[in-house]
């Protein structure tokens, strides 16, 4: 392989030359992206060694911690099917680890494949099975657990495990925006950063993904405060209404940013019941309250509404809400994502509160959905109504700033 410095389009580019057509130069840039050039001037080139290392087995070393890697599929465990151009889930957990030999310098790795699905196929009963398997791994003495997962619904799964599992060690969800066999894949750095996080002074469920579009660092996001906010960028995940817990660099350095649950701060516990009949309803102008009645008639007793602004729906909803709230839990969140729900500012919000709506504070709608599914799986309706506003695993930021109420 050659490392090449070129001048093209009035700029200087440098990277490793990749195999390509005779009349085209493709460089693997230091940022992790590829760039192709037809018209360029070579300024400098030199040979570099490229080592291919695929271990046949993972040998344990006493001076390293031990991490359980549980694969559920997703893009991080996918390859491109060049016949169709589609990305399909194909890698096993062992293949993911073997493809990133740097992991074996960080920890002893024990890998297993639990599911091999794309994340849109994740279901609540899969969350339960995953939580039980992670619980077993922590009980068996692993220093940390890494769960590879598709990015599209990873924040749902991370929230589910955060409520089901009180963990004394790090449980790290990690994914990739680009499949592992693409030259611009973010899988390797995300996995390396997740392994460092899994050995850190942390005791909660997190998501670790690229912090910028380049290969600089990853953010450690609290599982119940993170969301995928871009379809394809490598830094698609953001912490909402709470800062990331920290930055983790590929060399293992971690800069902690926010308060977190520490390693061994909590005892290992599992609460693995879920009520699937909970609906997340996005309000839009003209949507009638009949949608509540539709779900309620089918046995649903939990509702999370993505309201407008501070947490509103049309006044046409008030009477229906009042009737359904008698035997159900109705939680109001906001489509705005950032900020806090406050239904005491405008008349509509006050009517909704009197009708039985419960403010979702600054919870993400998806987190509120998962929390309500968990609450109704483990408590009756009246207890769930009281607990939904309690900050259980860091899903509600207790700090209320003036900017949260500014309108």
Short mmCIF file of C-alpha atoms in Angstrom, two decimals:
data_model
loop_
_atom_site.label_atom_id
_atom_site.label_comp_id
_atom_site.label_asym_id
_atom_site.label_seq_id
_atom_site.Cartn_x
_atom_site.Cartn_y
_atom_site.Cartn_z
CA UNK A 1 0.00 0.00 0.00
CA UNK A 2 1.11 3.57 -0.65
CA UNK A 3 0.53 6.72 1.35
CA UNK A 4 0.10 9.57 -1.12
CA UNK A 5 0.01 13.36 -0.90
CA UNK A 6 -1.57 15.06 -3.92
CA UNK A 7 -2.71 18.44 -5.13
CA UNK A 8 -6.16 18.54 -6.71
CA UNK A 9 -8.82 21.20 -7.15
CA UNK A 10 -6.50 23.78 -5.59
CA UNK A 11 -6.16 21.82 -2.34
CA UNK A 12 -3.75 19.29 -0.85
CA UNK A 13 -5.07 15.83 0.10
CA UNK A 14 -3.24 13.00 1.85
CA UNK A 15 -4.16 9.41 2.53
CA UNK A 16 -3.68 5.75 1.69
CA UNK A 17 -4.20 4.85 -1.98
CA UNK A 18 -6.88 2.20 -2.43
CA UNK A 19 -7.32 -0.17 -5.37
CA UNK A 20 -9.28 1.51 -8.17
CA UNK A 21 -9.56 1.95 -11.92
CA UNK A 22 -6.33 2.79 -13.78
CA UNK A 23 -7.34 6.37 -14.52
CA UNK A 24 -8.68 7.18 -11.05
CA UNK A 25 -7.01 7.65 -7.67
CA UNK A 26 -8.98 6.81 -4.53
CA UNK A 27 -7.55 7.95 -1.20
CA UNK A 28 -8.53 6.76 2.26
CA UNK A 29 -8.26 10.12 4.06
CA UNK A 30 -7.22 10.41 7.71
CA UNK A 31 -10.78 11.50 8.54
CA UNK A 32 -11.94 7.99 7.56
CA UNK A 33 -13.67 9.11 4.36
CA UNK A 34 -12.72 8.16 0.80
CA UNK A 35 -12.14 10.67 -2.00
CA UNK A 36 -11.72 9.93 -5.71
CA UNK A 37 -9.64 12.01 -8.14
CA UNK A 38 -9.18 12.01 -11.92
CA UNK A 39 -7.14 15.20 -12.27
CA UNK A 40 -4.36 15.47 -9.70
CA UNK A 41 -0.65 16.06 -9.14
CA UNK A 42 1.34 13.70 -6.92
CA UNK A 43 3.41 15.66 -4.40
CA UNK A 44 4.71 12.78 -2.31
CA UNK A 45 4.25 9.03 -1.97
CA UNK A 46 5.74 6.29 0.18
CA UNK A 47 5.17 2.63 0.86
CA UNK A 48 3.34 1.70 4.07
CA UNK A 49 2.82 -1.73 5.58
CA UNK A 50 -0.71 -2.98 5.97
CA UNK A 51 -1.09 -5.88 8.40
CA UNK A 52 -4.01 -8.21 8.11
CA UNK A 53 -4.77 -10.03 11.35
CA UNK A 54 -7.79 -12.24 11.86
CA UNK A 55 -7.43 -14.30 15.06
CA UNK A 56 -8.82 -17.80 15.05
CA UNK A 57 -9.60 -17.59 18.74
CA UNK A 58 -9.46 -15.00 21.49
CA UNK A 59 -6.80 -15.87 24.03
CA UNK A 60 -7.32 -14.57 27.56
CA UNK A 61 -4.69 -12.34 29.15
CA UNK A 62 -4.60 -11.76 32.89
CA UNK A 63 -3.64 -8.08 32.71
CA UNK A 64 -6.78 -7.13 30.75
CA UNK A 65 -10.40 -6.76 31.76
CA UNK A 66 -13.08 -8.95 30.21
CA UNK A 67 -15.91 -7.65 28.04
CA UNK A 68 -18.98 -9.50 26.85
CA UNK A 69 -19.92 -8.50 23.30
CA UNK A 70 -23.52 -9.35 22.40
CA UNK A 71 -24.51 -8.82 18.78
CA UNK A 72 -28.08 -8.13 17.72
CA UNK A 73 -27.29 -7.29 14.09
CA UNK A 74 -27.70 -3.93 12.40
CA UNK A 75 -25.39 -2.01 10.09
CA UNK A 76 -22.37 -2.58 12.33
CA UNK A 77 -22.87 -6.29 11.64
CA UNK A 78 -23.68 -5.91 7.95
CA UNK A 79 -22.11 -6.13 4.53
CA UNK A 80 -23.13 -4.76 1.18
CA UNK A 81 -24.77 -7.26 -1.12
CA UNK A 82 -23.20 -6.12 -4.36
CA UNK A 83 -25.78 -7.99 -6.43
CA UNK A 84 -28.60 -5.79 -5.15
CA UNK A 85 -26.74 -2.85 -3.59
CA UNK A 86 -28.60 -3.43 -0.32
CA UNK A 87 -27.04 -3.68 3.13
CA UNK A 88 -27.84 -6.96 4.85
CA UNK A 89 -27.05 -8.21 8.34
CA UNK A 90 -24.43 -10.95 7.97
CA UNK A 91 -21.60 -10.69 10.52
CA UNK A 92 -21.47 -12.69 13.73
CA UNK A 93 -20.18 -11.15 16.94
CA UNK A 94 -16.94 -13.10 16.54
CA UNK A 95 -16.46 -11.72 13.01
CA UNK A 96 -16.98 -8.17 14.23
CA UNK A 97 -14.27 -8.62 16.85
CA UNK A 98 -11.93 -10.43 14.45
CA UNK A 99 -12.30 -7.56 11.98
CA UNK A 100 -11.05 -5.08 14.62
CA UNK A 101 -7.88 -6.64 16.10
CA UNK A 102 -7.25 -3.51 18.21
CA UNK A 103 -10.01 -4.72 20.53
CA UNK A 104 -7.79 -7.57 21.68
CA UNK A 105 -5.27 -5.02 22.98
CA UNK A 106 -8.00 -3.38 25.08
CA UNK A 107 -9.74 -6.33 26.73
CA UNK A 108 -10.38 -10.03 26.75
CA UNK A 109 -13.37 -10.42 24.46
CA UNK A 110 -16.13 -12.99 24.80
CA UNK A 111 -18.51 -12.61 21.86
CA UNK A 112 -21.89 -14.12 21.11
CA UNK A 113 -24.65 -13.65 18.56
CA UNK A 114 -28.07 -13.17 20.16
CA UNK A 115 -29.99 -11.85 17.15
CA UNK A 116 -29.05 -11.15 13.56
CA UNK A 117 -31.64 -8.55 12.58
CA UNK A 118 -31.85 -5.01 11.31
CA UNK A 119 -33.09 -2.76 14.08
CA UNK A 120 -36.48 -1.98 12.55
CA UNK A 121 -37.31 -5.61 13.35
CA UNK A 122 -36.62 -5.19 17.09
CA UNK A 123 -39.59 -5.99 19.37
CA UNK A 124 -40.35 -5.61 23.10
CA UNK A 125 -39.96 -9.33 23.74
CA UNK A 126 -36.50 -9.11 22.14
CA UNK A 127 -35.64 -6.36 24.64
CA UNK A 128 -36.63 -8.67 27.47
CA UNK A 129 -34.47 -11.50 26.18
CA UNK A 130 -31.56 -9.09 25.67
CA UNK A 131 -31.93 -7.65 29.18
CA UNK A 132 -31.90 -11.14 30.66
CA UNK A 133 -28.76 -12.05 28.71
CA UNK A 134 -26.96 -8.85 29.77
CA UNK A 135 -28.05 -9.52 33.37
CA UNK A 136 -26.49 -12.98 33.16
CA UNK A 137 -23.24 -11.56 31.79
CA UNK A 138 -22.97 -8.98 34.58
CA UNK A 139 -23.85 -11.62 37.18
CA UNK A 140 -21.13 -13.86 35.72
CA UNK A 141 -18.51 -11.23 36.46
CA UNK A 142 -17.78 -9.48 33.15
CA UNK A 143 -16.25 -6.04 33.63
CA UNK A 144 -18.57 -4.56 31.03
CA UNK A 145 -21.02 -5.45 28.27
CA UNK A 146 -21.08 -4.12 24.71
CA UNK A 147 -24.28 -4.58 22.68
CA UNK A 148 -23.95 -4.10 18.92
CA UNK A 149 -27.21 -2.83 17.49
CA UNK A 150 -28.72 -1.15 14.46
CA UNK A 151 -28.81 2.62 14.83
CA UNK A 152 -32.41 3.29 13.75
CA UNK A 153 -34.00 1.97 16.95
CA UNK A 154 -30.95 1.79 19.20
CA UNK A 155 -32.21 4.56 21.50
CA UNK A 156 -35.42 2.59 22.10
CA UNK A 157 -33.44 -0.52 23.09
CA UNK A 158 -31.01 1.43 25.26
CA UNK A 159 -33.94 3.02 27.10
CA UNK A 160 -35.58 -0.37 27.54
CA UNK A 161 -32.49 -1.87 29.14
CA UNK A 162 -31.93 1.22 31.27
CA UNK A 163 -35.34 0.73 32.91
CA UNK A 164 -35.18 -3.07 33.11
CA UNK A 165 -31.62 -3.36 34.38
CA UNK A 166 -29.90 -1.72 37.33
CA UNK A 167 -26.30 -2.42 36.45
CA UNK A 168 -23.14 -1.91 38.51
CA UNK A 169 -20.96 -2.02 35.36
CA UNK A 170 -21.08 -0.27 31.98
CA UNK A 171 -23.58 -1.56 29.43
CA UNK A 172 -22.70 0.07 26.11
CA UNK A 173 -24.84 0.11 22.98
CA UNK A 174 -22.87 0.72 19.79
CA UNK A 175 -23.71 0.79 16.12
CA UNK A 176 -22.49 2.09 12.79
CA UNK A 177 -23.88 4.41 10.16
CA UNK A 178 -21.83 2.72 7.43
CA UNK A 179 -21.50 -1.04 7.08
CA UNK A 180 -18.24 -2.58 8.23
CA UNK A 181 -16.99 -3.40 4.73
CA UNK A 182 -17.40 0.17 3.43
CA UNK A 183 -14.18 2.22 3.29
CA UNK A 184 -15.86 5.07 5.20
CA UNK A 185 -17.29 2.81 7.90
CA UNK A 186 -17.44 4.20 11.42
CA UNK A 187 -17.76 0.71 12.90
CA UNK A 188 -14.16 0.18 13.97
CA UNK A 189 -13.73 3.43 15.91
CA UNK A 190 -17.16 3.13 17.50
CA UNK A 191 -16.32 -0.40 18.66
CA UNK A 192 -12.92 0.61 20.00
CA UNK A 193 -14.42 3.53 21.92
CA UNK A 194 -17.23 1.33 23.24
CA UNK A 195 -14.68 -1.20 24.54
CA UNK A 196 -12.83 1.53 26.44
CA UNK A 197 -16.15 2.75 27.84
CA UNK A 198 -17.10 -0.78 28.92
CA UNK A 199 -14.02 -0.85 31.18
CA UNK A 200 -14.53 2.65 32.59
CA UNK A 201 -15.82 3.99 35.90
CA UNK A 202 -19.41 3.84 34.77
CA UNK A 203 -22.46 1.99 36.05
CA UNK A 204 -25.34 2.56 33.64
CA UNK A 205 -26.66 1.93 30.14
CA UNK A 206 -25.13 4.17 27.47
CA UNK A 207 -24.82 4.70 23.73
CA UNK A 208 -21.36 5.30 22.25
CA UNK A 209 -21.16 6.75 18.74
CA UNK A 210 -19.06 9.20 16.69
CA UNK A 211 -18.90 12.70 18.18
CA UNK A 212 -18.06 14.37 14.84
CA UNK A 213 -18.10 13.33 11.20
CA UNK A 214 -14.35 12.64 11.39
CA UNK A 215 -12.55 9.91 13.34
CA UNK A 216 -11.76 12.10 16.35
CA UNK A 217 -13.70 10.84 19.37
CA UNK A 218 -17.00 9.31 20.39
CA UNK A 219 -19.58 10.70 22.76
CA UNK A 220 -20.85 8.61 25.66
CA UNK A 221 -24.59 9.29 25.76
CA UNK A 222 -26.92 8.31 28.59
CA UNK A 223 -29.20 5.66 27.12
CA UNK A 224 -32.44 7.42 28.11
CA UNK A 225 -31.26 10.84 26.92
CA UNK A 226 -29.97 10.02 23.43
CA UNK A 227 -31.60 10.09 20.03
CA UNK A 228 -30.64 9.49 16.40
CA UNK A 229 -31.11 12.92 14.82
CA UNK A 230 -29.68 12.42 11.33
CA UNK A 231 -30.34 9.72 8.77
CA UNK A 232 -26.77 9.15 7.61
CA UNK A 233 -24.12 11.32 9.31
CA UNK A 234 -21.59 9.48 11.41
CA UNK A 235 -22.35 11.83 14.33
CA UNK A 236 -26.08 11.16 14.05
CA UNK A 237 -26.64 10.62 17.79
CA UNK A 238 -27.09 13.50 20.19
CA UNK A 239 -27.87 13.85 23.86
CA UNK A 240 -31.12 15.80 24.32
CA UNK A 241 -31.86 17.90 27.43
CA UNK A 242 -28.68 16.58 29.04
CA UNK A 243 -25.08 16.78 27.98
CA UNK A 244 -23.17 13.67 26.92
CA UNK A 245 -21.68 11.88 29.89
CA UNK A 246 -18.23 12.11 28.35
CA UNK A 247 -15.90 11.97 25.37
CA UNK A 248 -13.98 8.77 24.73
CA UNK A 249 -10.98 8.76 22.41
CA UNK A 250 -9.61 5.79 20.43
CA UNK A 251 -6.50 5.75 22.61
CA UNK A 252 -8.67 5.08 25.68
CA UNK A 253 -8.68 8.54 27.21
CA UNK A 254 -12.07 9.61 28.60
CA UNK A 255 -13.02 13.18 29.41
CA UNK A 256 -16.05 13.04 31.70
CA UNK A 257 -18.53 15.87 31.19
CA UNK A 258 -21.67 15.21 33.23
CA UNK A 259 -22.79 13.46 36.42
CA UNK A 260 -23.19 9.72 35.93
CA UNK A 261 -23.85 6.49 37.78
CA UNK A 262 -20.45 5.10 38.80
CA UNK A 263 -19.18 1.54 38.67
CA UNK A 264 -20.54 -0.53 41.58
CA UNK A 265 -22.73 2.36 42.74
CA UNK A 266 -25.86 0.22 42.29
CA UNK A 267 -26.62 -3.41 42.96
CA UNK A 268 -27.49 -5.65 40.03
CA UNK A 269 -31.27 -5.93 39.63
CA UNK A 270 -33.59 -7.02 36.81
CA UNK A 271 -37.18 -5.85 36.27
CA UNK A 272 -38.03 -7.52 32.99
CA UNK A 273 -41.78 -7.08 32.51
CA UNK A 274 -43.15 -4.95 29.67
CA UNK A 275 -46.66 -3.93 28.63
CA UNK A 276 -46.74 -3.79 24.85
CA UNK A 277 -50.14 -2.08 24.58
CA UNK A 278 -48.83 1.46 24.88
CA UNK A 279 -49.19 3.90 21.98
CA UNK A 280 -47.03 6.81 20.86
CA UNK A 281 -49.24 9.33 19.05
CA UNK A 282 -47.87 12.30 17.14
CA UNK A 283 -50.36 15.15 17.10
CA UNK A 284 -50.77 17.29 13.99
CA UNK A 285 -53.30 20.01 13.13
CA UNK A 286 -56.66 18.44 12.42
CA UNK A 287 -55.96 15.09 14.09
CA UNK A 288 -59.08 14.10 16.00
CA UNK A 289 -59.27 12.38 19.41
CA UNK A 290 -60.79 9.30 17.78
CA UNK A 291 -57.31 7.86 17.56
CA UNK A 292 -57.25 7.63 21.37
CA UNK A 293 -60.58 5.83 21.34
CA UNK A 294 -59.34 3.44 18.64
CA UNK A 295 -56.44 2.25 20.81
CA UNK A 296 -58.42 2.38 24.04
CA UNK A 297 -61.13 0.14 22.59
CA UNK A 298 -58.41 -2.40 21.81
CA UNK A 299 -57.18 -2.61 25.38
CA UNK A 300 -54.47 0.04 25.40
CA UNK A 301 -54.08 1.75 28.77
CA UNK A 302 -50.92 3.75 28.12
CA UNK A 303 -50.61 6.73 25.78
CA UNK A 304 -47.68 9.05 25.05
CA UNK A 305 -48.63 12.09 23.00
CA UNK A 306 -46.12 14.14 21.02
CA UNK A 307 -47.85 17.47 21.41
CA UNK A 308 -46.95 20.84 19.99
CA UNK A 309 -44.70 23.35 21.73
CA UNK A 310 -45.05 23.20 25.49
CA UNK A 311 -47.30 20.14 25.17
CA UNK A 312 -50.59 20.86 23.45
CA UNK A 313 -53.26 19.23 21.32
CA UNK A 314 -56.51 20.70 20.06
CA UNK A 315 -59.18 21.60 22.63
CA UNK A 316 -61.36 19.08 20.79
CA UNK A 317 -59.39 16.39 22.62
CA UNK A 318 -60.19 17.49 26.17
CA UNK A 319 -63.43 15.57 26.78
CA UNK A 320 -62.06 12.37 25.20
CA UNK A 321 -58.88 12.67 27.23
CA UNK A 322 -60.88 13.13 30.42
CA UNK A 323 -62.89 9.97 29.78
CA UNK A 324 -59.93 7.78 28.79
CA UNK A 325 -57.67 9.07 31.59
CA UNK A 326 -60.02 7.52 34.17
CA UNK A 327 -58.49 4.05 33.58
CA UNK A 328 -55.38 4.90 31.56
CA UNK A 329 -52.12 6.85 31.74
CA UNK A 330 -51.77 9.72 29.25
CA UNK A 331 -48.33 11.38 29.13
CA UNK A 332 -47.68 14.60 27.22
CA UNK A 333 -44.31 15.18 25.54
CA UNK A 334 -43.24 17.69 22.90
CA UNK A 335 -42.34 17.44 19.25
CA UNK A 336 -39.74 20.13 19.92
CA UNK A 337 -37.51 17.55 21.71
CA UNK A 338 -35.35 20.19 23.41
CA UNK A 339 -36.97 21.90 26.37
CA UNK A 340 -39.55 20.96 28.95
CA UNK A 341 -43.27 20.35 28.72
CA UNK A 342 -45.29 22.88 30.70
CA UNK A 343 -49.07 22.74 30.30
CA UNK A 344 -49.70 25.51 32.81
CA UNK A 345 -48.88 28.42 30.50
CA UNK A 346 -51.82 28.38 28.08
CA UNK A 347 -55.50 27.59 28.61
CA UNK A 348 -55.38 24.46 26.45
CA UNK A 349 -52.63 22.98 28.59
CA UNK A 350 -54.52 23.77 31.79
CA UNK A 351 -57.64 22.07 30.41
CA UNK A 352 -55.57 19.00 29.50
CA UNK A 353 -54.05 18.83 32.99
CA UNK A 354 -57.49 19.01 34.58
CA UNK A 355 -58.63 16.26 32.20
CA UNK A 356 -55.90 13.95 33.48
CA UNK A 357 -52.87 14.47 31.21
CA UNK A 358 -49.50 14.01 32.96
CA UNK A 359 -46.60 16.23 31.92
CA UNK A 360 -43.64 14.27 30.59
CA UNK A 361 -41.17 16.87 31.85
CA UNK A 362 -38.12 16.90 29.51
CA UNK A 363 -38.31 13.25 28.48
CA UNK A 364 -37.89 12.34 24.85
CA UNK A 365 -41.14 10.94 23.42
CA UNK A 366 -39.43 7.60 22.72
CA UNK A 367 -38.06 7.42 26.26
CA UNK A 368 -41.49 8.27 27.70
CA UNK A 369 -42.98 5.46 25.60
CA UNK A 370 -40.46 2.90 26.88
CA UNK A 371 -40.84 4.13 30.46
CA UNK A 372 -44.62 3.82 30.34
CA UNK A 373 -44.39 0.33 28.81
CA UNK A 374 -42.08 -0.65 31.66
CA UNK A 375 -44.21 0.99 34.36
CA UNK A 376 -47.44 -0.67 33.20
CA UNK A 377 -45.63 -3.99 33.00
CA UNK A 378 -44.56 -3.78 36.63
CA UNK A 379 -47.19 -1.59 38.35
CA UNK A 380 -50.91 -0.93 38.18
CA UNK A 381 -52.33 2.14 36.45
CA UNK A 382 -52.58 4.31 39.57
CA UNK A 383 -48.99 3.60 40.63
CA UNK A 384 -47.81 4.19 37.06
CA UNK A 385 -49.49 7.62 37.11
CA UNK A 386 -47.48 8.58 40.17
CA UNK A 387 -44.17 7.09 39.00
CA UNK A 388 -44.17 8.45 35.45
CA UNK A 389 -42.99 11.86 36.72
CA UNK A 390 -40.33 10.34 39.00
CA UNK A 391 -36.73 10.44 37.78
CA UNK A 392 -35.87 6.73 37.94
CA UNK A 393 -32.74 6.20 35.82
CA UNK A 394 -31.78 9.71 34.74
CA UNK A 395 -34.52 10.10 32.13
CA UNK A 396 -35.73 13.39 33.66
CA UNK A 397 -33.37 16.28 34.19
CA UNK A 398 -34.30 17.72 37.61
CA UNK A 399 -32.67 21.03 36.80
CA UNK A 400 -35.23 23.53 35.50
CA UNK A 401 -33.65 26.58 33.92
CA UNK A 402 -35.37 29.82 32.99
CA UNK A 403 -34.84 29.03 29.31
CA UNK A 404 -37.06 25.95 29.70
CA UNK A 405 -40.04 28.18 30.38
CA UNK A 406 -39.30 30.94 27.86
CA UNK A 407 -42.01 31.24 25.19
#
